[in-house]
Amino acid sequence: MAACARAATVSIFLFLTKVTLATPATTPAPRLTENDCAVHTLPIEVLQQLMNSAEVILKNSDSGTAAQPGTGSSDAALDGSATHILLRRMDSELTELRRKVLSLEAGNSPTTSHQQEINSSIVNQLQQLQEETRQVKDQLSAQVQQLQEEVKNQLSDQVQQLQDETKEVKNQLLGLSQQVTQALQVPVATSGRGLETQSGHDTSIRPQDCYDLLRSGRNESGIYTIYPQTCGLPGEGVAVWCDMGEKEVDEGGWTVVLLRRPLSTQVNFNRGWRDYRIGFGSPDTEYWIGNDVLHAVTNGATQVLRVDMTDWDGQSRYQEYSSFHVADRDHEYSLRLGTGSGTAGDALKRHDNMLFSTPDRDNDIDSSRNCAVTYSSGFWFNKCLYVSPTNPLLSKQKNAKGIIWNTFHSDLTTLQRVTFKVKPAMCYSG
Ligand SMILES: [Ca+2]
């Protein structure tokens, strides 16, 4: 603004000089327009005042020259005197103009101060914006990190599930391979239970259980594939451990449905409803055959259940039930047991008529908690347990969170080995 005012002063001075020396004194000062003011960024009133002052100077110089007494007839002398007077007046007027410009500059101070306030406000807003940007960036970074963790965990779970499923398929292929070998090498039996079903299905190739295999000549314990029937139709192959006995043929033919034993790395039995439904683990380590298979195996001919168990001191006990039935999924795989007998005591009978529960499905009769969560396993929990063959396998200690059978060790001393196995009741003399 100050520079502009000085430029305006110089422009007016040049105008005055030009008008005085080259044009008639009657030439009026030009009128200023808004555009002129915009160019100089000066108030139009100020510029107009400056131009009016210039016009006054011209008029005064004109009248002063005409009124000069005793100047004779010499136009040159007259012109020189008038010019001198004019220059002096111009000098005076310029001094006044400078004063006004200085005043104008001083008058601009509040505007400058106001501009500084605006600038300061803009700087503050910029700093605030930068701070908010930094906070948003931090939040986004944290969210990205959280998402990465979640994706990582989900992928880890899926990988674990795929590994389990791969293992199951591998076991099934192993059993199938053995089955093919058996079909090629072992003479097909022509009589005996299960070798010809009522529907005419040839179970010499697709045995329904380990007893079928035993009757077809497979008397060595090991991993086999069985095909439990569902509603009279042959089911999918399931790799299982067949306990074929050690002395006489009739002692074997047990299909193991639950296998627990000490390993360098235990199979995780703390699993959800889906895993317990389809089964998990492996016959060469530990496994749960799966509730759908349990239903298929036990829904036809009456099955005997035998439980063998061993504690950490090497003591073994067993308990048998004259019948063992597992309902279908619509009935939450509820358990029905027959009469118990054996050396371990009837603890499992306390779980009779219970529905199956897992950590993600609470079907127990304890309204205050989910027993499957408390004991990290899936089972026919009561309120909560008297036997716990699917609990984590713990070293010898008195702890219901390990594997217990409370009519074997009523002080809840843990066991190291448990198997649940079934066999058609009509084929078992007990
Ligand atoms: Ca409950």
Coordinates of C-alpha atoms and ligand atoms in Angstrom, one line a residue:
M1 CA 0.0 0.0 0.0
A2 CA 2.8 2.5 0.9
A3 CA 4.7 1.7 -2.3
C4 CA 1.5 2.2 -4.3
A5 CA 0.9 5.5 -2.6
R6 CA 4.4 6.7 -3.5
A7 CA 3.9 5.5 -7.1
A8 CA 0.7 7.5 -7.2
T9 CA 2.5 10.6 -6.0
V10 CA 5.2 10.3 -8.7
S11 CA 2.5 9.8 -11.3
I12 CA 0.7 13.0 -10.2
F13 CA 4.0 14.9 -10.1
L14 CA 4.7 13.9 -13.7
F15 CA 1.1 14.8 -14.6
L16 CA 1.6 18.3 -13.1
T17 CA 4.9 18.9 -14.8
K18 CA 3.5 17.7 -18.1
V19 CA 0.4 19.9 -17.9
T20 CA 2.4 22.9 -16.7
L21 CA 5.0 22.9 -19.4
A22 CA 3.2 21.5 -22.4
T23 CA -0.5 22.2 -22.1
P24 CA -2.9 25.1 -21.4
A25 CA -3.4 25.8 -17.7
T26 CA -7.1 25.3 -18.2
T27 CA -6.7 21.6 -18.8
P28 CA -8.7 19.8 -16.0
A29 CA -7.3 17.0 -14.0
P30 CA -8.6 13.7 -15.2
R31 CA -11.3 12.0 -13.2
L32 CA -10.3 8.7 -11.6
T33 CA -12.3 5.5 -12.0
E34 CA -12.7 2.5 -9.8
N35 CA -10.2 0.7 -12.1
D36 CA -7.5 3.3 -11.3
C37 CA -8.0 2.7 -7.6
A38 CA -7.9 -1.0 -8.0
V39 CA -4.6 -0.8 -9.9
H40 CA -3.0 1.3 -7.1
T41 CA -4.9 -0.4 -4.3
L42 CA -5.6 3.1 -2.8
P43 CA -9.0 4.4 -1.7
I44 CA -10.6 6.3 -4.5
E45 CA -11.2 9.3 -2.2
V46 CA -7.4 9.6 -1.5
L47 CA -6.4 9.4 -5.1
Q48 CA -9.1 11.9 -6.1
Q49 CA -7.9 14.3 -3.4
L50 CA -4.4 14.1 -4.8
M51 CA -5.7 14.8 -8.3
N52 CA -7.8 17.7 -7.1
S53 CA -4.8 19.2 -5.4
A54 CA -2.9 19.0 -8.7
E55 CA -5.8 20.8 -10.5
V56 CA -5.8 23.5 -7.8
I57 CA -2.1 24.1 -8.4
L58 CA -2.7 24.5 -12.1
K59 CA -5.5 27.0 -11.6
N60 CA -3.5 29.0 -9.1
S61 CA -0.5 29.1 -11.3
D62 CA -2.7 30.4 -14.2
S63 CA -4.4 33.1 -12.1
G64 CA -1.1 34.1 -10.5
T65 CA 0.6 34.6 -13.8
A66 CA -2.2 36.9 -15.0
A67 CA -2.2 39.0 -11.9
Q68 CA 1.5 39.7 -11.7
P69 CA 1.9 43.5 -11.6
G70 CA 4.8 45.4 -13.2
T71 CA 6.0 42.6 -15.2
G72 CA 6.2 44.6 -18.5
S73 CA 5.4 43.1 -21.9
S74 CA 8.1 40.5 -22.0
D75 CA 6.4 37.2 -22.3
A76 CA 9.6 35.4 -21.7
A77 CA 10.2 37.1 -18.3
L78 CA 6.6 36.6 -17.5
D79 CA 6.8 32.9 -18.3
G80 CA 10.1 32.5 -16.3
S81 CA 8.6 34.1 -13.2
A82 CA 5.4 32.2 -13.4
T83 CA 7.3 28.9 -13.8
H84 CA 9.4 29.8 -10.8
I85 CA 6.3 30.5 -8.7
L86 CA 4.7 27.4 -10.1
L87 CA 7.7 25.2 -9.2
R88 CA 7.7 26.6 -5.7
R89 CA 4.1 25.9 -5.2
M90 CA 4.5 22.5 -6.7
D91 CA 7.3 21.9 -4.2
S92 CA 5.0 23.0 -1.4
E93 CA 2.2 20.9 -2.7
L94 CA 4.5 17.9 -3.1
T95 CA 5.6 18.3 0.5
E96 CA 2.0 18.3 1.5
L97 CA 1.5 15.2 -0.7
R98 CA 4.4 13.5 1.0
R99 CA 2.9 14.3 4.4
K100 CA -0.4 12.8 3.2
V101 CA 1.3 9.7 1.9
L102 CA 3.1 9.3 5.2
S103 CA -0.3 9.8 6.9
L104 CA -1.8 7.3 4.5
E105 CA 1.0 4.8 5.4
A106 CA 0.3 5.3 9.1
G107 CA -3.4 4.8 8.3
N108 CA -2.6 1.5 6.7
S109 CA -1.2 0.1 10.0
P110 CA -4.5 -1.3 11.3
T111 CA -5.0 -3.0 7.9
T112 CA -1.5 -4.5 8.1
S113 CA -2.2 -5.6 11.7
H114 CA -5.5 -7.1 10.6
Q115 CA -3.7 -8.9 7.8
Q116 CA -1.2 -10.2 10.3
E117 CA -4.1 -11.5 12.4
I118 CA -5.5 -13.2 9.3
N119 CA -2.1 -14.7 8.5
S120 CA -1.7 -15.9 12.0
S121 CA -5.1 -17.5 11.9
I122 CA -4.3 -19.2 8.6
V123 CA -1.0 -20.5 10.1
N124 CA -2.9 -21.8 13.2
Q125 CA -5.5 -23.5 11.0
L126 CA -2.7 -25.1 8.9
Q127 CA -1.0 -26.4 12.0
Q128 CA -4.3 -27.8 13.3
L129 CA -4.9 -29.4 10.0
Q130 CA -1.5 -31.0 10.1
E131 CA -2.1 -32.3 13.6
E132 CA -5.5 -33.8 12.5
T133 CA -3.9 -35.4 9.5
R134 CA -1.2 -36.9 11.7
Q135 CA -3.9 -38.3 14.0
V136 CA -5.9 -39.8 11.1
K137 CA -2.7 -41.3 9.8
D138 CA -2.0 -42.9 13.2
Q139 CA -5.6 -44.2 13.4
L140 CA -5.4 -45.7 9.9
S141 CA -2.1 -47.3 10.7
A142 CA -3.5 -48.9 13.8
Q143 CA -6.5 -50.1 11.9
V144 CA -4.4 -51.6 9.2
Q145 CA -2.3 -53.4 11.8
Q146 CA -5.4 -54.8 13.5
L147 CA -6.8 -56.0 10.1
Q148 CA -3.4 -57.6 9.4
E149 CA -3.6 -59.5 12.7
E150 CA -7.2 -60.6 12.1
V151 CA -6.4 -61.8 8.6
K152 CA -3.3 -63.6 9.9
N153 CA -5.3 -65.4 12.7
Q154 CA -8.1 -66.4 10.2
L155 CA -5.5 -67.7 7.8
S156 CA -3.8 -69.6 10.6
D157 CA -7.1 -71.2 11.6
Q158 CA -7.9 -72.1 8.0
V159 CA -4.4 -73.6 7.5
Q160 CA -4.9 -75.7 10.7
Q161 CA -8.3 -76.9 9.4
L162 CA -6.9 -77.7 6.0
Q163 CA -4.0 -79.6 7.7
D164 CA -6.5 -81.6 9.7
E165 CA -8.6 -82.4 6.7
T166 CA -5.6 -83.3 4.7
K167 CA -4.6 -85.7 7.4
E168 CA -8.1 -87.2 7.4
V169 CA -8.0 -87.7 3.6
K170 CA -4.5 -89.2 3.9
N171 CA -5.7 -91.7 6.5
Q172 CA -8.7 -92.5 4.4
L173 CA -6.5 -93.2 1.4
L174 CA -4.2 -95.3 3.5
G175 CA -7.2 -97.4 4.7
L176 CA -8.5 -97.5 1.2
S177 CA -5.2 -98.8 -0.1
Q178 CA -5.2 -101.5 2.5
Q179 CA -8.7 -102.3 1.6
V180 CA -7.8 -102.7 -2.1
T181 CA -4.9 -104.9 -1.1
Q182 CA -7.3 -107.0 1.1
A183 CA -9.8 -107.3 -1.8
L184 CA -7.1 -108.6 -4.1
Q185 CA -5.3 -110.9 -1.7
V186 CA -7.8 -112.2 0.9
P187 CA -10.4 -114.8 -0.2
V188 CA -13.9 -113.4 0.0
A189 CA -15.8 -115.0 2.8
T190 CA -19.1 -116.5 1.9
S191 CA -20.8 -116.5 5.2
G192 CA -21.0 -114.6 8.4
R193 CA -22.5 -111.4 9.6
G194 CA -22.2 -108.4 7.4
L195 CA -20.5 -109.9 4.4
E196 CA -23.9 -109.8 2.6
T197 CA -26.3 -107.2 3.9
Q198 CA -30.0 -107.4 3.6
S199 CA -29.8 -105.0 0.6
G200 CA -27.3 -107.2 -1.1
H201 CA -24.4 -104.8 -0.6
D202 CA -21.1 -106.7 -0.7
T203 CA -19.2 -105.7 2.4
S204 CA -16.2 -107.8 1.6
I205 CA -15.1 -104.7 -0.3
R206 CA -16.8 -102.1 1.8
P207 CA -16.9 -103.3 5.4
Q208 CA -19.3 -101.5 7.7
D209 CA -17.0 -101.9 10.7
C210 CA -14.0 -103.7 12.1
Y211 CA -16.0 -106.8 12.9
D212 CA -16.7 -107.1 9.1
L213 CA -13.0 -106.9 8.5
L214 CA -12.2 -109.5 11.2
R215 CA -14.7 -111.9 9.7
S216 CA -13.1 -111.4 6.3
G217 CA -9.8 -112.6 7.7
R218 CA -8.2 -109.4 8.9
N219 CA -7.1 -110.4 12.4
E220 CA -4.3 -108.0 12.9
S221 CA -5.0 -104.8 14.8
G222 CA -4.3 -101.6 12.8
I223 CA -5.7 -98.9 10.7
Y224 CA -8.5 -99.8 8.3
T225 CA -11.2 -98.0 6.4
I226 CA -14.8 -98.8 7.2
Y227 CA -18.0 -97.7 5.5
P228 CA -20.7 -97.2 8.1
Q229 CA -24.1 -97.3 6.5
T230 CA -26.6 -94.4 6.8
C231 CA -30.2 -95.3 6.3
G232 CA -29.3 -98.5 4.5
L233 CA -26.9 -96.7 2.1
P234 CA -23.2 -97.2 2.1
G235 CA -21.5 -94.2 3.6
E236 CA -18.1 -92.6 3.0
G237 CA -14.9 -94.4 4.1
V238 CA -13.6 -93.6 7.5
A239 CA -10.1 -94.5 8.7
V240 CA -10.2 -96.1 12.1
W241 CA -8.1 -98.2 14.4
C242 CA -9.4 -101.8 14.5
D243 CA -8.7 -103.8 17.7
M244 CA -8.6 -107.3 16.5
G245 CA -7.7 -108.9 19.8
E246 CA -4.6 -110.9 20.6
K247 CA -5.8 -114.4 21.5
E248 CA -8.9 -115.6 19.7
V249 CA -10.8 -114.1 16.8
D250 CA -13.9 -113.6 18.8
E251 CA -12.1 -111.2 21.2
G252 CA -11.4 -108.8 18.4
G253 CA -13.4 -106.9 15.8
W254 CA -13.7 -103.7 17.9
T255 CA -14.1 -100.5 16.1
V256 CA -12.3 -97.8 18.1
V257 CA -14.3 -94.6 18.2
L258 CA -12.2 -92.6 20.7
L259 CA -8.5 -93.0 21.2
R260 CA -6.4 -91.2 23.8
R261 CA -2.8 -91.9 24.7
P262 CA 0.4 -90.1 25.7
L263 CA 2.2 -88.6 22.7
S264 CA 5.0 -86.1 22.3
T265 CA 2.4 -83.8 20.8
Q266 CA -1.2 -84.4 21.8
V267 CA -4.1 -83.9 19.5
N268 CA -6.2 -80.9 20.5
F269 CA -9.6 -82.0 21.7
N270 CA -10.7 -78.4 22.6
R271 CA -12.8 -78.0 19.4
G272 CA -16.1 -76.8 18.3
W273 CA -19.4 -78.5 17.2
R274 CA -18.4 -79.0 13.6
D275 CA -15.1 -80.8 14.4
Y276 CA -16.8 -83.1 16.8
R277 CA -19.5 -83.7 14.2
I278 CA -17.2 -84.8 11.4
G279 CA -14.4 -86.2 13.6
F280 CA -10.7 -85.2 13.9
G281 CA -7.3 -86.5 14.7
S282 CA -5.8 -89.7 13.3
P283 CA -5.9 -93.4 14.1
D284 CA -2.1 -93.4 14.4
T285 CA -2.2 -90.8 17.1
E286 CA -5.4 -89.8 18.9
Y287 CA -8.9 -89.3 17.4
W288 CA -12.6 -88.8 17.8
I289 CA -14.4 -90.7 15.0
G290 CA -17.1 -88.0 14.7
N291 CA -20.7 -87.9 15.9
D292 CA -22.3 -88.5 12.5
V293 CA -20.3 -91.7 12.2
L294 CA -21.1 -92.6 15.7
H295 CA -24.8 -92.3 14.9
A296 CA -24.4 -94.3 11.7
V297 CA -22.5 -97.1 13.5
T298 CA -24.8 -97.3 16.4
N299 CA -28.2 -96.6 14.7
G300 CA -28.4 -100.1 13.1
A301 CA -27.7 -103.3 15.0
T302 CA -27.2 -102.9 18.7
Q303 CA -23.7 -102.1 19.6
V304 CA -21.7 -103.0 22.7
L305 CA -19.5 -100.3 24.1
R306 CA -16.2 -101.1 25.8
V307 CA -14.0 -98.6 27.5
D308 CA -10.4 -99.5 28.4
M309 CA -8.4 -97.2 30.5
T310 CA -5.0 -97.1 32.2
D311 CA -3.7 -94.8 34.9
W312 CA -0.2 -93.3 35.2
D313 CA 0.8 -96.2 37.6
G314 CA 0.1 -98.7 34.9
Q315 CA -3.2 -100.0 36.4
S316 CA -5.8 -100.9 33.8
R317 CA -9.6 -101.1 34.1
Y318 CA -12.5 -101.6 31.7
Q319 CA -16.2 -101.0 31.6
E320 CA -18.7 -102.4 29.1
Y321 CA -22.3 -101.3 28.3
S322 CA -24.7 -103.8 26.8
S323 CA -25.9 -101.1 24.3
F324 CA -24.6 -97.8 23.1
H325 CA -26.6 -95.5 20.9
V326 CA -25.9 -92.0 19.7
A327 CA -28.9 -90.0 18.2
D328 CA -28.6 -88.0 15.0
R329 CA -27.8 -84.3 14.8
D330 CA -31.4 -83.2 15.0
H331 CA -31.4 -84.7 18.5
E332 CA -28.1 -83.2 19.5
Y333 CA -26.4 -86.6 19.3
S334 CA -27.9 -87.6 22.7
L335 CA -26.4 -90.7 24.4
R336 CA -28.3 -93.8 25.4
L337 CA -26.5 -96.5 27.4
G338 CA -27.5 -100.0 28.3
T339 CA -26.4 -102.0 31.4
G340 CA -22.9 -101.4 32.6
S341 CA -20.4 -104.1 33.8
G342 CA -16.7 -104.2 34.3
T343 CA -13.9 -103.3 36.7
A344 CA -13.8 -99.5 36.4
G345 CA -17.2 -98.7 37.8
D346 CA -20.3 -97.2 36.3
A347 CA -19.3 -93.6 36.2
L348 CA -20.3 -93.2 32.5
K349 CA -23.9 -94.0 33.4
R350 CA -24.2 -90.5 34.9
H351 CA -23.9 -89.2 31.4
D352 CA -26.7 -91.3 30.0
N353 CA -29.4 -89.4 28.2
M354 CA -27.3 -86.3 28.0
L355 CA -27.0 -84.2 24.8
F356 CA -23.6 -83.6 23.3
S357 CA -22.0 -80.2 24.1
T358 CA -19.0 -78.4 22.7
P359 CA -17.4 -75.1 23.7
D360 CA -19.6 -73.4 21.0
R361 CA -22.8 -75.3 21.9
D362 CA -24.0 -75.5 25.4
N363 CA -26.4 -78.5 25.7
D364 CA -25.4 -79.5 29.3
I365 CA -27.8 -79.4 32.3
D366 CA -25.6 -76.9 34.2
S367 CA -27.5 -73.6 33.8
S368 CA -24.7 -71.6 35.3
R369 CA -22.0 -72.4 32.7
N370 CA -21.0 -74.3 29.6
C371 CA -19.2 -77.3 30.9
A372 CA -17.4 -77.8 27.5
V373 CA -15.8 -74.4 28.0
T374 CA -14.8 -75.1 31.6
Y375 CA -13.2 -78.4 30.7
S376 CA -11.9 -77.6 27.2
S377 CA -13.6 -80.5 25.4
G378 CA -16.7 -81.9 23.8
F379 CA -18.7 -84.6 25.5
W380 CA -22.1 -85.7 26.8
F381 CA -21.7 -83.3 29.8
N382 CA -24.0 -83.6 32.8
K383 CA -23.4 -81.0 35.5
C384 CA -20.6 -81.3 34.5
L385 CA -18.7 -84.7 34.5
Y386 CA -18.0 -88.0 36.1
V387 CA -15.8 -89.2 33.3
S388 CA -13.9 -87.0 30.9
P389 CA -12.2 -89.0 28.2
T390 CA -11.9 -86.0 25.9
N391 CA -10.4 -83.6 28.4
P392 CA -6.7 -82.5 27.9
L393 CA -4.3 -85.3 28.7
L394 CA -2.5 -84.2 31.8
S395 CA 0.3 -85.8 33.8
K396 CA -0.5 -87.6 37.0
Q397 CA -2.4 -85.3 39.3
K398 CA -5.8 -84.9 41.0
N399 CA -7.5 -82.7 38.5
A400 CA -11.0 -83.0 36.9
K401 CA -9.6 -80.9 34.0
G402 CA -7.6 -84.0 32.9
I403 CA -8.9 -87.4 31.9
I404 CA -10.7 -89.0 34.8
W405 CA -13.1 -91.9 35.6
N406 CA -14.4 -91.1 39.1
T407 CA -15.4 -94.7 39.9
F408 CA -11.8 -95.8 39.1
H409 CA -10.1 -93.0 41.0
S410 CA -12.7 -91.1 43.1
D411 CA -10.1 -88.6 44.1
L412 CA -10.0 -87.5 40.4
T413 CA -6.5 -88.8 39.7
T414 CA -5.8 -88.4 36.0
L415 CA -5.5 -91.3 33.5
Q416 CA -3.0 -91.6 30.7
R417 CA -4.8 -93.9 28.2
V418 CA -8.5 -94.4 27.3
T419 CA -10.2 -96.1 24.3
F420 CA -13.9 -96.2 23.5
K421 CA -14.7 -99.1 21.1
V422 CA -17.9 -100.7 19.7
K423 CA -18.9 -104.1 18.4
P424 CA -22.2 -105.5 17.3
A425 CA -23.9 -107.0 20.4
M426 CA -25.1 -110.0 18.5
C427 CA -21.5 -110.9 17.8
Y428 CA -20.3 -110.6 21.3
S429 CA -20.8 -113.0 24.1
G430 CA -19.2 -110.7 26.7
Ligands
CA1 CA -24.8 -75.0 30.5

